[in-house]
Coordinates of C-alpha atoms in Angstrom, one line a residue:
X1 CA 31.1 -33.7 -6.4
X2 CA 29.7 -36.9 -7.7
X3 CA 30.1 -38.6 -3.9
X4 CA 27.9 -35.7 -2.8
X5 CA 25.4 -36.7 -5.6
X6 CA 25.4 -40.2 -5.0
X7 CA 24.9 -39.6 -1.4
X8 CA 22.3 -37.6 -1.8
X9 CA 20.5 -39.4 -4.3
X10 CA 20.8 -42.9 -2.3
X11 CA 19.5 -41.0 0.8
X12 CA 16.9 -39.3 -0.7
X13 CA 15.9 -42.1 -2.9
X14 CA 15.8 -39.7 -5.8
X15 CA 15.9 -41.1 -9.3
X16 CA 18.6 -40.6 -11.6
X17 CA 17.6 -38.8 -14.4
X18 CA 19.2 -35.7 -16.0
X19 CA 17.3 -32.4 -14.8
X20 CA 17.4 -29.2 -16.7
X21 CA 15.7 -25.8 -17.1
X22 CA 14.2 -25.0 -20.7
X23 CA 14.0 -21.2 -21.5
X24 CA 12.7 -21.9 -24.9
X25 CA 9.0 -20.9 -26.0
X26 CA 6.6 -23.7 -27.4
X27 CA 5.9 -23.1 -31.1
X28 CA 2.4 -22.3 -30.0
X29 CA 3.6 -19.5 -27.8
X30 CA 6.0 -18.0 -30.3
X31 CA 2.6 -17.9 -32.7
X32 CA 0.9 -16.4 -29.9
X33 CA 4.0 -13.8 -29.4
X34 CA 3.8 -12.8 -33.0
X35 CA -0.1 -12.7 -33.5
X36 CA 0.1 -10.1 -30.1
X37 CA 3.4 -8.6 -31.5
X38 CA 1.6 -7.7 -35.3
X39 CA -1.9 -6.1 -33.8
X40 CA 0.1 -4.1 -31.8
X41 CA 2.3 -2.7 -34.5
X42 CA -0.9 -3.1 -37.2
X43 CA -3.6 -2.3 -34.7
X44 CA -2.5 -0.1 -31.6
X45 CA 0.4 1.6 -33.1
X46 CA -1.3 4.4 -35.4
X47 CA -3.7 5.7 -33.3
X48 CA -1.7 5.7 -29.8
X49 CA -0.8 9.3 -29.4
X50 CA -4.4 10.6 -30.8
X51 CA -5.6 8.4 -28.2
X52 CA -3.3 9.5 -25.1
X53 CA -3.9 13.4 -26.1
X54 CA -7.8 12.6 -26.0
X55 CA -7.9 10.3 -23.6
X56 CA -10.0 8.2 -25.4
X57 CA -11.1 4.3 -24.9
X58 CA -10.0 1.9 -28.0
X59 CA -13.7 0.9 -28.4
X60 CA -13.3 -1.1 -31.7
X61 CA -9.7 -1.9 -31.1
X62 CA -11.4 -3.5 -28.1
X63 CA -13.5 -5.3 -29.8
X64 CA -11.1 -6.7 -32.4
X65 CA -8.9 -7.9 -29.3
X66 CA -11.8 -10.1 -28.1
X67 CA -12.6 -11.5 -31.5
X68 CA -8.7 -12.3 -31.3
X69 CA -9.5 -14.0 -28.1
X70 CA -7.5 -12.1 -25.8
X71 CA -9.9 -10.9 -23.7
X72 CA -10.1 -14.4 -22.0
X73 CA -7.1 -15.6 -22.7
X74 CA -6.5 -18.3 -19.8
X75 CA -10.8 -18.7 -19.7
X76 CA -12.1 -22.4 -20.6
X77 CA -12.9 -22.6 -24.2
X78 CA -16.4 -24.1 -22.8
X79 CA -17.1 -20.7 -21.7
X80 CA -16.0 -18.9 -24.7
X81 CA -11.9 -18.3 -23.7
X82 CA -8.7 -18.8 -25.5
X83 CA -7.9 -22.0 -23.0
X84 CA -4.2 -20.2 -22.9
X85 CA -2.0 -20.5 -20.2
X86 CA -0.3 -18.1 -18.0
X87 CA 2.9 -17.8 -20.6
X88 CA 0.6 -17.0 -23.1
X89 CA -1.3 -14.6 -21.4
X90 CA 2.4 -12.5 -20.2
X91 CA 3.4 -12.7 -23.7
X92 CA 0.2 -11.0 -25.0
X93 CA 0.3 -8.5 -22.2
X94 CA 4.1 -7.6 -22.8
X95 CA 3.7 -7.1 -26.5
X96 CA 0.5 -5.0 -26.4
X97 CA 2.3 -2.9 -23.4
X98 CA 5.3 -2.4 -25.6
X99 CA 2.8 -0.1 -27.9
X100 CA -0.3 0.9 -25.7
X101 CA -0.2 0.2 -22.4
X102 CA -4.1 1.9 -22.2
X103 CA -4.9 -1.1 -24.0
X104 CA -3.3 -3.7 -22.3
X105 CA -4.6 -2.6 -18.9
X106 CA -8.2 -3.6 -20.3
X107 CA -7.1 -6.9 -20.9
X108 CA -5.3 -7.5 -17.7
X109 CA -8.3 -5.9 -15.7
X110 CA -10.9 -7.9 -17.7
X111 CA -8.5 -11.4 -17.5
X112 CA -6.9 -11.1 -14.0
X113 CA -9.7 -9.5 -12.0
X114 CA -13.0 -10.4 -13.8
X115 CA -13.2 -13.0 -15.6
X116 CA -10.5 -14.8 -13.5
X117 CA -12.8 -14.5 -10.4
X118 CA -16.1 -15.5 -12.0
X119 CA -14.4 -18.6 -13.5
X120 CA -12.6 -19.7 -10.5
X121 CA -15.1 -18.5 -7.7
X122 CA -18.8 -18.2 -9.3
X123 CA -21.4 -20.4 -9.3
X124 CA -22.2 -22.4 -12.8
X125 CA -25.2 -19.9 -13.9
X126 CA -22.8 -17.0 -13.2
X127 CA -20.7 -18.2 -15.2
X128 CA -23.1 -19.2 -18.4
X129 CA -24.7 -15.2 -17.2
X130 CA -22.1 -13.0 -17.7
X131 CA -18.0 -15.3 -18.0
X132 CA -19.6 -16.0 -22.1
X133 CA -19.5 -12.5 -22.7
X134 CA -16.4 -11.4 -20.8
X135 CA -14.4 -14.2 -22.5
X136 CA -15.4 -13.1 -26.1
X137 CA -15.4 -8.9 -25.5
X138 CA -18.9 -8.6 -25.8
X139 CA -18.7 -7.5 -22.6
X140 CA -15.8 -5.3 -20.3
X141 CA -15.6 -5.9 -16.8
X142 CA -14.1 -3.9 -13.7
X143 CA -13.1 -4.8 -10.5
X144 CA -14.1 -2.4 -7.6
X145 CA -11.9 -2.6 -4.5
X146 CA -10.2 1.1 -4.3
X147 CA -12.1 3.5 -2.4
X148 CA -11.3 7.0 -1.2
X149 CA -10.2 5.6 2.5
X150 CA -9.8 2.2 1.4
X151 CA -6.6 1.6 -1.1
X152 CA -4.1 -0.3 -0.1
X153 CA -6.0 -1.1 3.0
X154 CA -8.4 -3.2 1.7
X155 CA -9.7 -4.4 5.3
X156 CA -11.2 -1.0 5.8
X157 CA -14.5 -1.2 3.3
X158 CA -17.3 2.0 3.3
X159 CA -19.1 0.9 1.0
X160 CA -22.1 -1.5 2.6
X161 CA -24.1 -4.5 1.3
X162 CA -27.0 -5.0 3.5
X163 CA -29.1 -8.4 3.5
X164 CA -32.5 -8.0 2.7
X165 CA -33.3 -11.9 2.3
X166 CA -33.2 -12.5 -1.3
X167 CA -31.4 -9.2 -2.2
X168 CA -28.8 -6.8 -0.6
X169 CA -28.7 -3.3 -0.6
X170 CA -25.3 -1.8 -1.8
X171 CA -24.5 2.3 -0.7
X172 CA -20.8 3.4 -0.7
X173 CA -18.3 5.0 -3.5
X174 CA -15.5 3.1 -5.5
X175 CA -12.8 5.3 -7.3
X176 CA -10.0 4.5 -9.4
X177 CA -11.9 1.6 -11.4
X178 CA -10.1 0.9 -14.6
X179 CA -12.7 0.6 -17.2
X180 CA -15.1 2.5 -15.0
X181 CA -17.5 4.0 -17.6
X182 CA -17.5 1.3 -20.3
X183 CA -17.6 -2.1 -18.2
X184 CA -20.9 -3.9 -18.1
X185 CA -20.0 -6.2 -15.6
X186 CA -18.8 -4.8 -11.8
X187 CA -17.4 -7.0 -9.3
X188 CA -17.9 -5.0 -6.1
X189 CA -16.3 -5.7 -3.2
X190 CA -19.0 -4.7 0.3
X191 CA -18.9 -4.5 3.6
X192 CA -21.7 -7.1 4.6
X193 CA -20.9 -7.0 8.8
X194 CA -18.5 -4.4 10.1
X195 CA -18.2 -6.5 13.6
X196 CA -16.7 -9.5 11.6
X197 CA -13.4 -7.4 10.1
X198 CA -12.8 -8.7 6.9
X199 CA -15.0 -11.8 7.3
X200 CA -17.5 -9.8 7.3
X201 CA -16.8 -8.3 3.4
X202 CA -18.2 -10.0 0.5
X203 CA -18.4 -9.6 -3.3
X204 CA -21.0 -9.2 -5.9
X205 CA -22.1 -9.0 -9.7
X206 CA -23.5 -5.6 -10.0
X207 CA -24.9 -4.9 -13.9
X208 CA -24.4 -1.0 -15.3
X209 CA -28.0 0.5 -16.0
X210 CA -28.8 -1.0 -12.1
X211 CA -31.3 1.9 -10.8
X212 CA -28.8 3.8 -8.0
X213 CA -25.7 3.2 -9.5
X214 CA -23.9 6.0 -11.2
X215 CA -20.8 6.8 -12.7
X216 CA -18.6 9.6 -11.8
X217 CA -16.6 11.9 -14.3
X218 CA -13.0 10.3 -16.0
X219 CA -10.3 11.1 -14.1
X220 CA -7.5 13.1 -16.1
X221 CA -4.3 11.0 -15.3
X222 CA -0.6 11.1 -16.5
X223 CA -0.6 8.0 -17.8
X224 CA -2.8 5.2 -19.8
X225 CA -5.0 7.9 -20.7
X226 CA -6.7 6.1 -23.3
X227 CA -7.7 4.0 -20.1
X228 CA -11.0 4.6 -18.7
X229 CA -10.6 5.4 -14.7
X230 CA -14.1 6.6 -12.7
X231 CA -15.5 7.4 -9.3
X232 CA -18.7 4.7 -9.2
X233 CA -21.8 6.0 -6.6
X234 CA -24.2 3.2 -5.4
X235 CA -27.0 4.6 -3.8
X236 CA -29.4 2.1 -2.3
X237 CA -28.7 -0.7 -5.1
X238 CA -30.4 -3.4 -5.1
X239 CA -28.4 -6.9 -5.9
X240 CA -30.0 -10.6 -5.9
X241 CA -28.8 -12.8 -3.5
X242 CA -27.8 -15.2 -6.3
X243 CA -25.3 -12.2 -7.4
X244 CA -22.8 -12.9 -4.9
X245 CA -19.6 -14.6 -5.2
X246 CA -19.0 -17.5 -2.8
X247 CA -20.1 -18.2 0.5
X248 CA -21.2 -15.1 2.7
X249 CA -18.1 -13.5 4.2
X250 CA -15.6 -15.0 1.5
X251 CA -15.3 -11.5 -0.2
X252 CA -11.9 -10.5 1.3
X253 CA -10.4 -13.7 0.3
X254 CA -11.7 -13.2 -3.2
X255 CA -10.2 -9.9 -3.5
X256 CA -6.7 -11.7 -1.9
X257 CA -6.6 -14.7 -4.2
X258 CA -7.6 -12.3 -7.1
X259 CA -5.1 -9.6 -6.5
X260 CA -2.4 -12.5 -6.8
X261 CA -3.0 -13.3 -10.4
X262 CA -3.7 -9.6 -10.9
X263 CA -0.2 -8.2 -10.3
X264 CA 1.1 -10.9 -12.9
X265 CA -0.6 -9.3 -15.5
X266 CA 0.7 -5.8 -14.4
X267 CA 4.2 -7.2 -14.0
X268 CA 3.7 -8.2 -17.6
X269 CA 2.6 -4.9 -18.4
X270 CA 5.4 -3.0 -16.6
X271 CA 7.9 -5.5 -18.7
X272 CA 6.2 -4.8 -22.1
X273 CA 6.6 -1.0 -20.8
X274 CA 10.4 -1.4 -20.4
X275 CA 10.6 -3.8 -23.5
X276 CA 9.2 -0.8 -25.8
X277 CA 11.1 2.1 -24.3
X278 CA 14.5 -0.4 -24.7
X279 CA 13.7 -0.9 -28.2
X280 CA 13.0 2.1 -29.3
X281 CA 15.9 3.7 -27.5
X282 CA 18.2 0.8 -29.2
X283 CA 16.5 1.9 -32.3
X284 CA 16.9 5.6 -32.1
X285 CA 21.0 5.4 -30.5
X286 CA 22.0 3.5 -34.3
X287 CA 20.6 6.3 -35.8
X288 CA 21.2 9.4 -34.6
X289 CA 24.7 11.0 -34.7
X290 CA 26.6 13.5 -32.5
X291 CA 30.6 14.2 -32.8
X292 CA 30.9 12.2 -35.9
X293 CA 29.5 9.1 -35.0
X294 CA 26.0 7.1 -34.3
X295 CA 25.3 7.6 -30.4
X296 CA 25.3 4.1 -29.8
X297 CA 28.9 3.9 -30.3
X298 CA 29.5 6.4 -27.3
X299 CA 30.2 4.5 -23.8
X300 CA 27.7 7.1 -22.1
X301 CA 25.3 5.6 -24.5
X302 CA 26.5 1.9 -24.9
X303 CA 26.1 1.3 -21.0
X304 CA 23.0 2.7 -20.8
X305 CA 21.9 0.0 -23.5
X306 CA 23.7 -2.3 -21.5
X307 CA 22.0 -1.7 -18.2
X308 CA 18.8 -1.0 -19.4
X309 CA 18.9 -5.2 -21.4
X310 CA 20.1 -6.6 -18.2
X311 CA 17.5 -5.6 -16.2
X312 CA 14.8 -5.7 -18.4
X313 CA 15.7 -9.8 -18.8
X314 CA 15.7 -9.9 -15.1
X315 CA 12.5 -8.9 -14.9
X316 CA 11.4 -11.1 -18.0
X317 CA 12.8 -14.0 -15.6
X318 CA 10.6 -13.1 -12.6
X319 CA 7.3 -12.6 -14.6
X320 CA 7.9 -16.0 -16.7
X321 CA 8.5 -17.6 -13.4
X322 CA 5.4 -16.3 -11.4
X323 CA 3.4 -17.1 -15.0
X324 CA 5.1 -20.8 -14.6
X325 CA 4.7 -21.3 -10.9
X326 CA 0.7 -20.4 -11.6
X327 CA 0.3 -22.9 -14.7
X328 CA 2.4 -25.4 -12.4
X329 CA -0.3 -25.1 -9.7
X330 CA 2.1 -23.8 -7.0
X331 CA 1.6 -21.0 -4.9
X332 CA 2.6 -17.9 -6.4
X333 CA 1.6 -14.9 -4.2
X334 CA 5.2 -13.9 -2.9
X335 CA 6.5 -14.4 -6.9
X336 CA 3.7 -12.6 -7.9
X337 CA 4.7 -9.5 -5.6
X338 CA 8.5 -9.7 -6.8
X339 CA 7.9 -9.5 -10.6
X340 CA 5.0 -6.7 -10.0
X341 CA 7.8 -4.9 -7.7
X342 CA 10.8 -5.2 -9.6
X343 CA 9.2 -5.2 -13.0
X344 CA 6.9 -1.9 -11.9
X345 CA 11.2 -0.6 -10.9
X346 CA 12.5 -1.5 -14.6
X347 CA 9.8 -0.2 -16.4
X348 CA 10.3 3.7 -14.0
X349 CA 13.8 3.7 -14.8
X350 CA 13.8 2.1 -18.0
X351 CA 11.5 4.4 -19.6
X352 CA 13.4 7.6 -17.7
X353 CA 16.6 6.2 -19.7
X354 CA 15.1 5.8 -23.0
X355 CA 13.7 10.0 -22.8
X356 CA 17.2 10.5 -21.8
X357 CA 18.8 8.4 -24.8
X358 CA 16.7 11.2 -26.7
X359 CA 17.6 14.0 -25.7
X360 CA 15.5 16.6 -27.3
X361 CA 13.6 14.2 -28.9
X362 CA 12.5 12.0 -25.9
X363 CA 10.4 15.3 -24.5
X364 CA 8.0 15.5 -27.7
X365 CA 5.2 13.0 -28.0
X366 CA 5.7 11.8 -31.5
X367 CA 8.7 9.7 -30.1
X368 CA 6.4 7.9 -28.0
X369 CA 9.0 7.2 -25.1
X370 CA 7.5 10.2 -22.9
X371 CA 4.1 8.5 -23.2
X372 CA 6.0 5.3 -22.0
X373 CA 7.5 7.1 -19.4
X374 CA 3.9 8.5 -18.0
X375 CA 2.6 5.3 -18.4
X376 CA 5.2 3.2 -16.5
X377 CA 4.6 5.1 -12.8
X378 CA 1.0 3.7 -12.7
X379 CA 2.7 0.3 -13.1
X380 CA 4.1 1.1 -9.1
X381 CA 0.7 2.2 -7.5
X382 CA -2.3 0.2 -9.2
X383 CA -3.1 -3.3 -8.2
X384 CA -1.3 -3.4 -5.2
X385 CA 1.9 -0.6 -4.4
X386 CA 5.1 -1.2 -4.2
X387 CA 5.0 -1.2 -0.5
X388 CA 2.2 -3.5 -0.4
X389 CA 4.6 -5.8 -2.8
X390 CA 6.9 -5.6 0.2
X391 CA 4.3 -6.2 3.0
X392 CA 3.5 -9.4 0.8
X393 CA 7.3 -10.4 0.4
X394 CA 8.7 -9.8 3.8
X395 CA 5.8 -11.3 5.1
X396 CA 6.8 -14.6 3.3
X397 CA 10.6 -14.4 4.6
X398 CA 9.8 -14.1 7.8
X399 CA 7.3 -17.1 8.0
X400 CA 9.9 -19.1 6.3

């Protein structure tokens, strides 16, 4: 063993110093942690079930979350963001997914998506425009990829942005945009030249109140119904050149490199998802008794709890990992895929355990984990499927 290590390291020329892997949060993000962890249970927690039943946006809660600063979390303070990094941002998500996972899809969308893009891709008056009052929650953004023939196939865009010289002309239909009716701020992804393929798709800043553009009815989902999800119509909108992101074809690759940081957030999500139902299965198995004793002490029961903190913690491993290998500046498309896919798994099954740890209970809404349970499934589709996940994973494998 040390021959091997001293072969190595005189072949290699590879200093001796002792390596290790720390597991440990910062104190800043264990202050972070708690200041997400105590608005959820202060903030979110009261209302949740009001809001699910009515399907009704957390306007002010919205609003306090952005004075809070987590509405650009990882967004350069010189811009009005947090300055937070990656860890920071998946230990916000989780703990605000653990309670409302309606609310924490606004964040992600409005992190990930929006203001991720316009920091990282827009030009400097872009992002003085509109990234100042994304990063603070004056404003709520949406990103607008899905349409009715173009999901997962992003390649295949409808919706048209013709150039008119100093303007284009946007017509086509975008459905399933989280934070349809209240954003202010659309990032719309256009067909620009259908000969060049996805070359040919670009992406632009489109403002609500734009004559032509109109939002559809709410869709009435399963899940995160406190989430606002419209069909958008643009009919013959007109959008400043200067309103496009990036060069002219680069709108493909700005959904791509987007998408990437996106499913971290949901990975996060699905994790905070699982985390909650865990807990408050945990929580209800000490207290409840059947044949003379708390359920918890059953083996049924016990290995359940068991299996459900094992794989919740492997999934808390990928999504720190994909948040690390992004703060690190590494490529982290294929570990992005892997904690969306197997955290998007945990939180399915997870929260189908905790209704069952129930019983009864687990069916009625004032136990929260059915809500959980509806909630988790989006966690598999949105942002990428789980057989897009795979597409991205096998994809890597087989270049390797």
């Amino acid at each position: 063993m040390f021959k091997i290590k001293y072969i190595v390291r005189t072949k290699y020329k590879i200093p001796q110093k002792k390596a290790y892997m720390n597991f440990n949060l910062t104190e800043e993000h264990i202050m972070i942690r708690d200041a997400a962890r105590d608005f959820a249970q202060t903030e979110l927690l009261p209302g949740v079930i009001e809001r699910d039943n009515k399907q009704e946006f957390p306007d002010e809660l919205v609003k306090k979350m952005g004075a809070l600063g987590f509405m650009g979390i990882m967004v350069d303070p010189k811009y009005g963001g947090s300055g937070m990094d990656t860890i920071s941002y998946i230990l916000i998500m989780e703990e605000l997914s653990k309670i409302d996972a309606s609310a924490s899809v606004i964040v992600s969308v409005n992190n990930s998506l929006v203001c991720y893009g316009l920091e990282a891709f827009g030009t400097e008056i872009q992002k003085q425009k509109y990234l100042t009052k994304l990063a603070t929650g004056e404003f709520i953004g949406a990103f607008c990829l899905s349409e009715p023939e173009a999901g997962s196939d992003a390649t295949s865009q409808k919706t048209t942005a013709i150039d008119k010289g100093d303007h284009y002309i946007i017509n086509g239909t975008k459905n399933w945009i989280t934070n349809g009716g209240r954003a202010d701020i659309y990032l719309v992804i256009a067909q620009t030249d259908k000969e060049k393929g996805h070359k040919g798709i670009n992406v632009f800043i489109v403002e609500k109140g734009t004559e032509g553009f109109y939002i559809g009815p709410k869709e009435d989902k399963l899940g995160i119904r406190g989430s606002d999800t419209h069909t958008l119509q643009f009919n013959d909108v007109k959008v400043p050149k200067e309103n496009r992101i990036g060069e002219d074809g680069f709108g493909f690759k700005f959904a791509m490199k987007t998408l990437s940081g996106g499913r971290i957030g949901i990975a996060a999500q699905a994790l905070g998802i699982a985390a909650g139902a865990y807990e408050l299965a945990l929580k209800y198995s000490k207290e409840r008794k059947a044949f003379g004793t708390e359920i918890c002490n059953h083996q049924a029961i016990a290995f359940k709890l068991a299996d459900m903190h094992t794989e919740i913690e492997a999934a808390r491993m990928l999504v720190t990992k994909t948040a690390w290998d992004k703060d690190q500046n590494k490529n982290y498309d294929t570990s992005s895929a892997m904690a969306k896919l197997y955290a998007s798994k945990v939180a399915m099954k997870q929260t189908v355990e905790a209704v069952q740890i129930h019983g009864g209970n687990g069916f009625v809404k004032e136990y929260h984990v059915e809500r959980l349970m509806r909630d988790a499934k989006i966690t598999q589709i949105y942002e990428g499927t789980s057989e897009i996940q795979k597409i991205v994973i096998s994809r890597s494998i087989l270049k390797k």
